[in-house]
PDB file of C-alpha atoms in Angstrom:
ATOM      1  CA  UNK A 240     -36.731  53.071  33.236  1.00  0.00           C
ATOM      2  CA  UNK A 241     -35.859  52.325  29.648  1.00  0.00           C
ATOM      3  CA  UNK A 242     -36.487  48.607  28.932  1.00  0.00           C
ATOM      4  CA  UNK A 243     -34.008  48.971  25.794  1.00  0.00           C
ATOM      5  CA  UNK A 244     -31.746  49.899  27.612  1.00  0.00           C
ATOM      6  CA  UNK A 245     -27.849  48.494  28.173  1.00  0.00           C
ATOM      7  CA  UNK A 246     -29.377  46.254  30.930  1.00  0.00           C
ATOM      8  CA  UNK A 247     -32.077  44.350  29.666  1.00  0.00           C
ATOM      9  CA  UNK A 248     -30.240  43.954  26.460  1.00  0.00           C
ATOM     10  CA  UNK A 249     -27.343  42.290  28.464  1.00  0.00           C
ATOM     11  CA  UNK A 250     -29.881  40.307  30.609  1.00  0.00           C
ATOM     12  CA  UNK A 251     -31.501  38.695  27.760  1.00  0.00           C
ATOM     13  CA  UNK A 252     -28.858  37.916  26.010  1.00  0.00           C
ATOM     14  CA  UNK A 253     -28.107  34.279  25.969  1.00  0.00           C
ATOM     15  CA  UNK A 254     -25.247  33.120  27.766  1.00  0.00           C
ATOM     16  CA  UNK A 255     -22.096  32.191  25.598  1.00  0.00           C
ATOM     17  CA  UNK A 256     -21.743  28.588  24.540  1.00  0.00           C
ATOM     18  CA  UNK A 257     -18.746  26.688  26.398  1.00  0.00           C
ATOM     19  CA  UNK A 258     -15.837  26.049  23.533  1.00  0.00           C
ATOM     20  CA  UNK A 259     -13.694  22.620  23.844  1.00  0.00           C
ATOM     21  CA  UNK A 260     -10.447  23.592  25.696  1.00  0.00           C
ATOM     22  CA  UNK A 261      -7.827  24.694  23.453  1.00  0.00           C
ATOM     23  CA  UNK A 262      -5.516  23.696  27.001  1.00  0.00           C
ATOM     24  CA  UNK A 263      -2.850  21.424  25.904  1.00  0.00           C
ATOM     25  CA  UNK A 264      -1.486  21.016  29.242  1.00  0.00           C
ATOM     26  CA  UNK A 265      -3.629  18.629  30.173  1.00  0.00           C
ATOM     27  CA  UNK A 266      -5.114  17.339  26.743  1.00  0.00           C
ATOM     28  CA  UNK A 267      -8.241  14.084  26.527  1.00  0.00           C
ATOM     29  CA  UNK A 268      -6.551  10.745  25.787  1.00  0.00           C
ATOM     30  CA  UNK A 269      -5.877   9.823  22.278  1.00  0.00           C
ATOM     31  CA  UNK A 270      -6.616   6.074  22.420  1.00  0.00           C
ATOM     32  CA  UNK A 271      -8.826   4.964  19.573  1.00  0.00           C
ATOM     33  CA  UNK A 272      -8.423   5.707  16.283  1.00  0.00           C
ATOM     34  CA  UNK A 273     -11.396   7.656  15.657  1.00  0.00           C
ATOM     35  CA  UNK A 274     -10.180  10.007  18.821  1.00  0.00           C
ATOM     36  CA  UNK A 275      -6.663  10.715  17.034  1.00  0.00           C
ATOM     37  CA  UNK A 276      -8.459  11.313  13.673  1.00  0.00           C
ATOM     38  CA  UNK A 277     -11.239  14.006  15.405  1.00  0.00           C
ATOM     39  CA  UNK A 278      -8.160  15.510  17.715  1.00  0.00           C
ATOM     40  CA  UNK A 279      -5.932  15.398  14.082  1.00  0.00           C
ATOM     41  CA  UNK A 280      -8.815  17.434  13.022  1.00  0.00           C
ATOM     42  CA  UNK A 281     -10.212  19.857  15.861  1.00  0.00           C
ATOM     43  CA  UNK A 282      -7.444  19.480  18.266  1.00  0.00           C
ATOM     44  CA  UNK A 283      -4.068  19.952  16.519  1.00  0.00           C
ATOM     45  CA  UNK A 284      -1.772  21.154  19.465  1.00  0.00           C
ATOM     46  CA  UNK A 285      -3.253  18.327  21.652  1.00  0.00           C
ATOM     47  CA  UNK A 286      -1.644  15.838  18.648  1.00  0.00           C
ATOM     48  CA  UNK A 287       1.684  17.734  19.111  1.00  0.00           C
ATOM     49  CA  UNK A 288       1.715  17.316  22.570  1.00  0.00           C
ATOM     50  CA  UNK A 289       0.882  13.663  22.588  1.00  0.00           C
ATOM     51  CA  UNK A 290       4.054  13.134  20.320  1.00  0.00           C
ATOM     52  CA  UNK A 291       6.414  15.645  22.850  1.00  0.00           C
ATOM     53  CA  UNK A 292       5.454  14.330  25.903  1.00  0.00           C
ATOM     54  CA  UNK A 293       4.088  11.130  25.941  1.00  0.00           C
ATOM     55  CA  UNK A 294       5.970   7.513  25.863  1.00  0.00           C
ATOM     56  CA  UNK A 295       3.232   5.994  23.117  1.00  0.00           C
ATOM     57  CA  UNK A 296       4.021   8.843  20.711  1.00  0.00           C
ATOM     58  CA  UNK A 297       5.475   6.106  18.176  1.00  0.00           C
ATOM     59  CA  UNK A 298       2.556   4.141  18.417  1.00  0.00           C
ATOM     60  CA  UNK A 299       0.317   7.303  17.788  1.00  0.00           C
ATOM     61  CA  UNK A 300       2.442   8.177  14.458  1.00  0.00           C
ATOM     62  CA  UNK A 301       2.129   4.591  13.176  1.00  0.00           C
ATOM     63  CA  UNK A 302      -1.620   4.782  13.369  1.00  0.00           C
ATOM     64  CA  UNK A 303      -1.051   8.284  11.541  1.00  0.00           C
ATOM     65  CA  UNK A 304       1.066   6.665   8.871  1.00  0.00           C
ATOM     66  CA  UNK A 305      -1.522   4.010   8.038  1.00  0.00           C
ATOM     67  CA  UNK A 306      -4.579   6.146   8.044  1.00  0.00           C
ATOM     68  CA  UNK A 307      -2.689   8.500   5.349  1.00  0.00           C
ATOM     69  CA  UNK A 308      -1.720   5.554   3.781  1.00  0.00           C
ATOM     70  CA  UNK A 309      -5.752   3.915   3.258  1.00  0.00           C
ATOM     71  CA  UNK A 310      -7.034   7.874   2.651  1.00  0.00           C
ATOM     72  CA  UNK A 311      -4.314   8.066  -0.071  1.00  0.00           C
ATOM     73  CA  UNK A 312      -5.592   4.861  -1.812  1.00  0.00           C
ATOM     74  CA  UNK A 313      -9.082   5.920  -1.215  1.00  0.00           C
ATOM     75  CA  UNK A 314      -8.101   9.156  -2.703  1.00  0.00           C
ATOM     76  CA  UNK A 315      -6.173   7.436  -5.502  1.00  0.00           C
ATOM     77  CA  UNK A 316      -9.341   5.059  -6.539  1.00  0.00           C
ATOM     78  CA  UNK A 317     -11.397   7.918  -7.538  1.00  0.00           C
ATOM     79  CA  UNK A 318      -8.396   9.842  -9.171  1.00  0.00           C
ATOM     80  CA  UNK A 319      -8.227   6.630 -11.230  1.00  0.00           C
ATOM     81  CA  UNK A 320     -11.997   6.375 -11.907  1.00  0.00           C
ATOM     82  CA  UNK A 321     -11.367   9.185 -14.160  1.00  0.00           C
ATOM     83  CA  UNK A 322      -9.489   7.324 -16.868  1.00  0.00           C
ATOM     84  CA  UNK A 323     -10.214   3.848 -15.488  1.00  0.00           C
ATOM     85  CA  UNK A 324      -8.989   0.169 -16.377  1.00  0.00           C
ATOM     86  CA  UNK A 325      -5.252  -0.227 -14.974  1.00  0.00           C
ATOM     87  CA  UNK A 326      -5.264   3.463 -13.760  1.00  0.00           C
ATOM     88  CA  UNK A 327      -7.919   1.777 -10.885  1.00  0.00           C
ATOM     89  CA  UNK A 328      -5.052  -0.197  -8.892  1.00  0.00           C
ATOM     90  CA  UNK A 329      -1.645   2.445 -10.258  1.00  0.00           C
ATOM     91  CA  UNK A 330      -3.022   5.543  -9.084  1.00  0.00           C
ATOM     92  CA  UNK A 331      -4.021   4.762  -5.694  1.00  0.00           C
ATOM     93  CA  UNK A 332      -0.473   2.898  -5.414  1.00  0.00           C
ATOM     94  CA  UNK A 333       1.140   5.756  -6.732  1.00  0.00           C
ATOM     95  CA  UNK A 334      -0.147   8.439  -4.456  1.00  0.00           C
ATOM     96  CA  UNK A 335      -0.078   6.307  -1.132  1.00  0.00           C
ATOM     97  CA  UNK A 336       3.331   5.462  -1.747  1.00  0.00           C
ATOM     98  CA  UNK A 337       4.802   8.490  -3.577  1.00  0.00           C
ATOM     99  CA  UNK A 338       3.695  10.491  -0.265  1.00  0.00           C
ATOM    100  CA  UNK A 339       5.129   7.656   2.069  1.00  0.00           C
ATOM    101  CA  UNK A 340       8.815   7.818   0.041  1.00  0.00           C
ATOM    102  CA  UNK A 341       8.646  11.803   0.294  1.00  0.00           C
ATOM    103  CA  UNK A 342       7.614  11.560   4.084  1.00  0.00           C
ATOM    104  CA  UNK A 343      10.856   9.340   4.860  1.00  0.00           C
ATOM    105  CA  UNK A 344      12.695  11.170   2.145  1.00  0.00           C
ATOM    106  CA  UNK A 345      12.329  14.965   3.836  1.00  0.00           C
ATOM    107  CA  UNK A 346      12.504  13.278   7.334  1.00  0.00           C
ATOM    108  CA  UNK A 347      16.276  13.515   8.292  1.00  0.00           C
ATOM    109  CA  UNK A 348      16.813  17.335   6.310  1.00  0.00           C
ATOM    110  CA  UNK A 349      13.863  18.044   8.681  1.00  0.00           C
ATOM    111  CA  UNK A 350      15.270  17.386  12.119  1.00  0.00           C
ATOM    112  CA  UNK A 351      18.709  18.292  11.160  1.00  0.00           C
ATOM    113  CA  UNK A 352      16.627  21.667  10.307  1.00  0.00           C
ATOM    114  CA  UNK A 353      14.518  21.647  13.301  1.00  0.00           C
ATOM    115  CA  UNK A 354      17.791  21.046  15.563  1.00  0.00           C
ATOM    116  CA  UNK A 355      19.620  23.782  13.639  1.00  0.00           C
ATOM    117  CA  UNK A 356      16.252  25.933  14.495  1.00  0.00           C
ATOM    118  CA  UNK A 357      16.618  25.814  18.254  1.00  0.00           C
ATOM    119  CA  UNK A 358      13.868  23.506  18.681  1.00  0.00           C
ATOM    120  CA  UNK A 359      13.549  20.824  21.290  1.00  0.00           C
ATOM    121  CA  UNK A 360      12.214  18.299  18.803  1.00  0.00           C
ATOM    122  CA  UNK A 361      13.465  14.653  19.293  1.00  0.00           C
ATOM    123  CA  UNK A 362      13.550  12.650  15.946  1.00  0.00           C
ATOM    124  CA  UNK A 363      10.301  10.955  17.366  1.00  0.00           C
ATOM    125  CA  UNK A 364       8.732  14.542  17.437  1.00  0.00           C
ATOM    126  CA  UNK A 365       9.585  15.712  13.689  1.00  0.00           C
ATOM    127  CA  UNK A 366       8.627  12.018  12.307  1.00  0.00           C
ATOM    128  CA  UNK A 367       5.425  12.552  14.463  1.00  0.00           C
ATOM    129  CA  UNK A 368       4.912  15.844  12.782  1.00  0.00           C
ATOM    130  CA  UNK A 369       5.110  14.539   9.394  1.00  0.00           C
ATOM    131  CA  UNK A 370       3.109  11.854  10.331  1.00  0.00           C
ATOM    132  CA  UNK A 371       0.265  14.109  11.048  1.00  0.00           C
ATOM    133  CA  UNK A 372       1.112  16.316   8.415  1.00  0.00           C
ATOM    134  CA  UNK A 373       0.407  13.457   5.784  1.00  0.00           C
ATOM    135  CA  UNK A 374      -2.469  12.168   7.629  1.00  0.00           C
ATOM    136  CA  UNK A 375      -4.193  15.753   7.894  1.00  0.00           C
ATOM    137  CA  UNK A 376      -3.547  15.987   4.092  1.00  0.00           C
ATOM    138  CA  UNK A 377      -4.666  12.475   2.353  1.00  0.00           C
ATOM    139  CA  UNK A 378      -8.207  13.004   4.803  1.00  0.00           C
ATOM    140  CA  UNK A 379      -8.659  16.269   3.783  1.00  0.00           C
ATOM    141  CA  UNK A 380      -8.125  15.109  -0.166  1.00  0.00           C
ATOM    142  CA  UNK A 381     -10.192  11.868   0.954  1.00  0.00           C
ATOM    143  CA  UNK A 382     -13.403  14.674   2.195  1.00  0.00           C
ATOM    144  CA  UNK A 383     -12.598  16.153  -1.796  1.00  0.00           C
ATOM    145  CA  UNK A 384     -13.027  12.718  -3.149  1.00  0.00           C
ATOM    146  CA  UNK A 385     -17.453  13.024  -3.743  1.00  0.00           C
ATOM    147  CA  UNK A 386     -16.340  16.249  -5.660  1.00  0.00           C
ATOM    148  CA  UNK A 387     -13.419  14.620  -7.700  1.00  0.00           C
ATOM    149  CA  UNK A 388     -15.715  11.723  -8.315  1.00  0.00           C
ATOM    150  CA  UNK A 389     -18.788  13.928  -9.871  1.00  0.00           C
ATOM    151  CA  UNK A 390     -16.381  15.903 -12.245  1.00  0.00           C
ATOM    152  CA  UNK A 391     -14.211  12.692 -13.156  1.00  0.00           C
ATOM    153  CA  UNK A 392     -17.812  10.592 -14.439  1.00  0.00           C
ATOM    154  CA  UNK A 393     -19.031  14.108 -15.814  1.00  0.00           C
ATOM    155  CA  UNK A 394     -16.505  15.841 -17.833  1.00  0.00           C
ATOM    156  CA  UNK A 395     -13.731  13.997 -20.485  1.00  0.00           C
ATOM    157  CA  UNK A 396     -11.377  16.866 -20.164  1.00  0.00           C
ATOM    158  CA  UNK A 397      -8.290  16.222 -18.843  1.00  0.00           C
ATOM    159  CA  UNK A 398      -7.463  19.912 -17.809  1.00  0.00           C
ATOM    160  CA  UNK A 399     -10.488  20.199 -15.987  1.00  0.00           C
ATOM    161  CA  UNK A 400      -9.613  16.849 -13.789  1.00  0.00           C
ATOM    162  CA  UNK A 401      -6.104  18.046 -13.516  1.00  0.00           C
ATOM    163  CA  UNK A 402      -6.913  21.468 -12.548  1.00  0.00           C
ATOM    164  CA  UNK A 403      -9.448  20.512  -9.928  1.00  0.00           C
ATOM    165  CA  UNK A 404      -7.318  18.084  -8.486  1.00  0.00           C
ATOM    166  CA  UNK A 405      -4.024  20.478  -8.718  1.00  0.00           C
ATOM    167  CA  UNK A 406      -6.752  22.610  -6.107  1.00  0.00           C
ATOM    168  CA  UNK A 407      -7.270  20.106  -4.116  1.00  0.00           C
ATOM    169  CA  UNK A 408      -3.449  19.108  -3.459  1.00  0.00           C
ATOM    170  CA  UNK A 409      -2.840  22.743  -2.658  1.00  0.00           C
ATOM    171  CA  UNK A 410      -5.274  22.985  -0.082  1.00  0.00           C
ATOM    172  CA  UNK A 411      -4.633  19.981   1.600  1.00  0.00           C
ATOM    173  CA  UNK A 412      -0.742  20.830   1.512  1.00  0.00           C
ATOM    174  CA  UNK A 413      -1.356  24.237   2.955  1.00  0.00           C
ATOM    175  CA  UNK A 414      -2.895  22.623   5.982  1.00  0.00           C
ATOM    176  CA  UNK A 415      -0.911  20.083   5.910  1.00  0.00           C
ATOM    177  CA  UNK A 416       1.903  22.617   6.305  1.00  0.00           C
ATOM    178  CA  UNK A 417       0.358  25.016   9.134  1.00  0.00           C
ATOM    179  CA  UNK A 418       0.267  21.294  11.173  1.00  0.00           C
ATOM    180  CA  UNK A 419       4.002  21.353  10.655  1.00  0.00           C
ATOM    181  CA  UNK A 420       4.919  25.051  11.007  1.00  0.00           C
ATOM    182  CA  UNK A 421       2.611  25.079  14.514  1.00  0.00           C
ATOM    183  CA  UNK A 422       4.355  22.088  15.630  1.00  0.00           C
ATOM    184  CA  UNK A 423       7.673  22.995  15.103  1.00  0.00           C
ATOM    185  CA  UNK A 424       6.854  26.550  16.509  1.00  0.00           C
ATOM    186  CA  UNK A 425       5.265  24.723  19.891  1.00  0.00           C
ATOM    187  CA  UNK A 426       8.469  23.206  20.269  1.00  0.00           C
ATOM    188  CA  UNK A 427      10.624  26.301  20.189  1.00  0.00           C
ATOM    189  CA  UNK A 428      12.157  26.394  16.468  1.00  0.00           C
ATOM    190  CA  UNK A 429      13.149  30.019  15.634  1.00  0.00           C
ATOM    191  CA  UNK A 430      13.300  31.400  11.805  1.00  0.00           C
ATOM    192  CA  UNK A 431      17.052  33.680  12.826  1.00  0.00           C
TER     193      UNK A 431
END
């Protein structure tokens, strides 16, 4: 018998490890704050659901909204650490609520859109969606911010700070966007 064989490789090998259930049919509740951020983050589709086909979907988005609003600010304090003085208080006001106006600005075009799509998202759903889609981005640029803040109290260079925060934007919006593009897709929009 040949102990290197296709048996005793397969009976030493160590079993797989269980993975969280991708199953949104029957998703963990979302009651706490930290439990919508780590779902926002590991759990997308269980996020969506909540919004489609639960009655506290409204209550979820608000908690959405202001978490993207306090990352923005948080995000906005260390853009402003670059240049300092006023720019400590204007930039964090000027992100959190330059993403707020765009979210509400892009919210009816998107469920006239969605509805024109095929989809079966309510107005509840598609401000959901953007909900998530702006919290999902400001935490992302918030888990940037130690980076930001190294280069903003080690270089003078504007280019460099605008460059590296241009990168961070489009990597947060790119996620940001797949949140919205799966959720829209869950809910039956077609691209005809």
């Amino acid at each position: 018998m040949n102990p290197t064989g296709p048996t005793s490789a397969s009976s030493s090998t160590p079993p797989p490890l269980p993975t969280p259930s991708s199953d949104s049919s029957n998703p963990e509740p979302l009651t706490g704050t930290g439990s919508i951020i780590e779902a926002l983050l590991r759990r997308p589709a269980a996020v969506l659901h909540h919004f489609h086909h639960h009655p506290g979907g409204g209550r979820l988005a608000g908690v959405l909204i202001l978490a993207s609003l306090l990352a923005a600010a948080a995000y906005g304090v260390i853009v402003g650490s670059f240049s300092g003085g006023m720019q400590l208080w204007a930039a964090p006001l000027k992100i959190a609520g330059g993403l707020l106006l765009c979210g509400l600005i892009c919210l009816p075009s998107l469920y006239v859109f969605a509805c024109l799509s095929g989809s079966s998202a309510g107005f509840l759903d598609v401000f959901g969606m953007i909900a998530g889609l702006l919290a999902l981005m400001t935490l992302l640029l918030v888990s940037f911010s130690p980076v930001a803040w190294v280069f903003s109290q080690s270089t003078v260079s504007v280019g460099v700070m605008g460059t590296l925060h241009l990168a961070f934007w489009i990597v947060a919006t790119y996620f940001g966007a797949r949140f919205m593009y799966r959720g829209m897709v869950r809910l039956g929009a077609r691209g005809e």
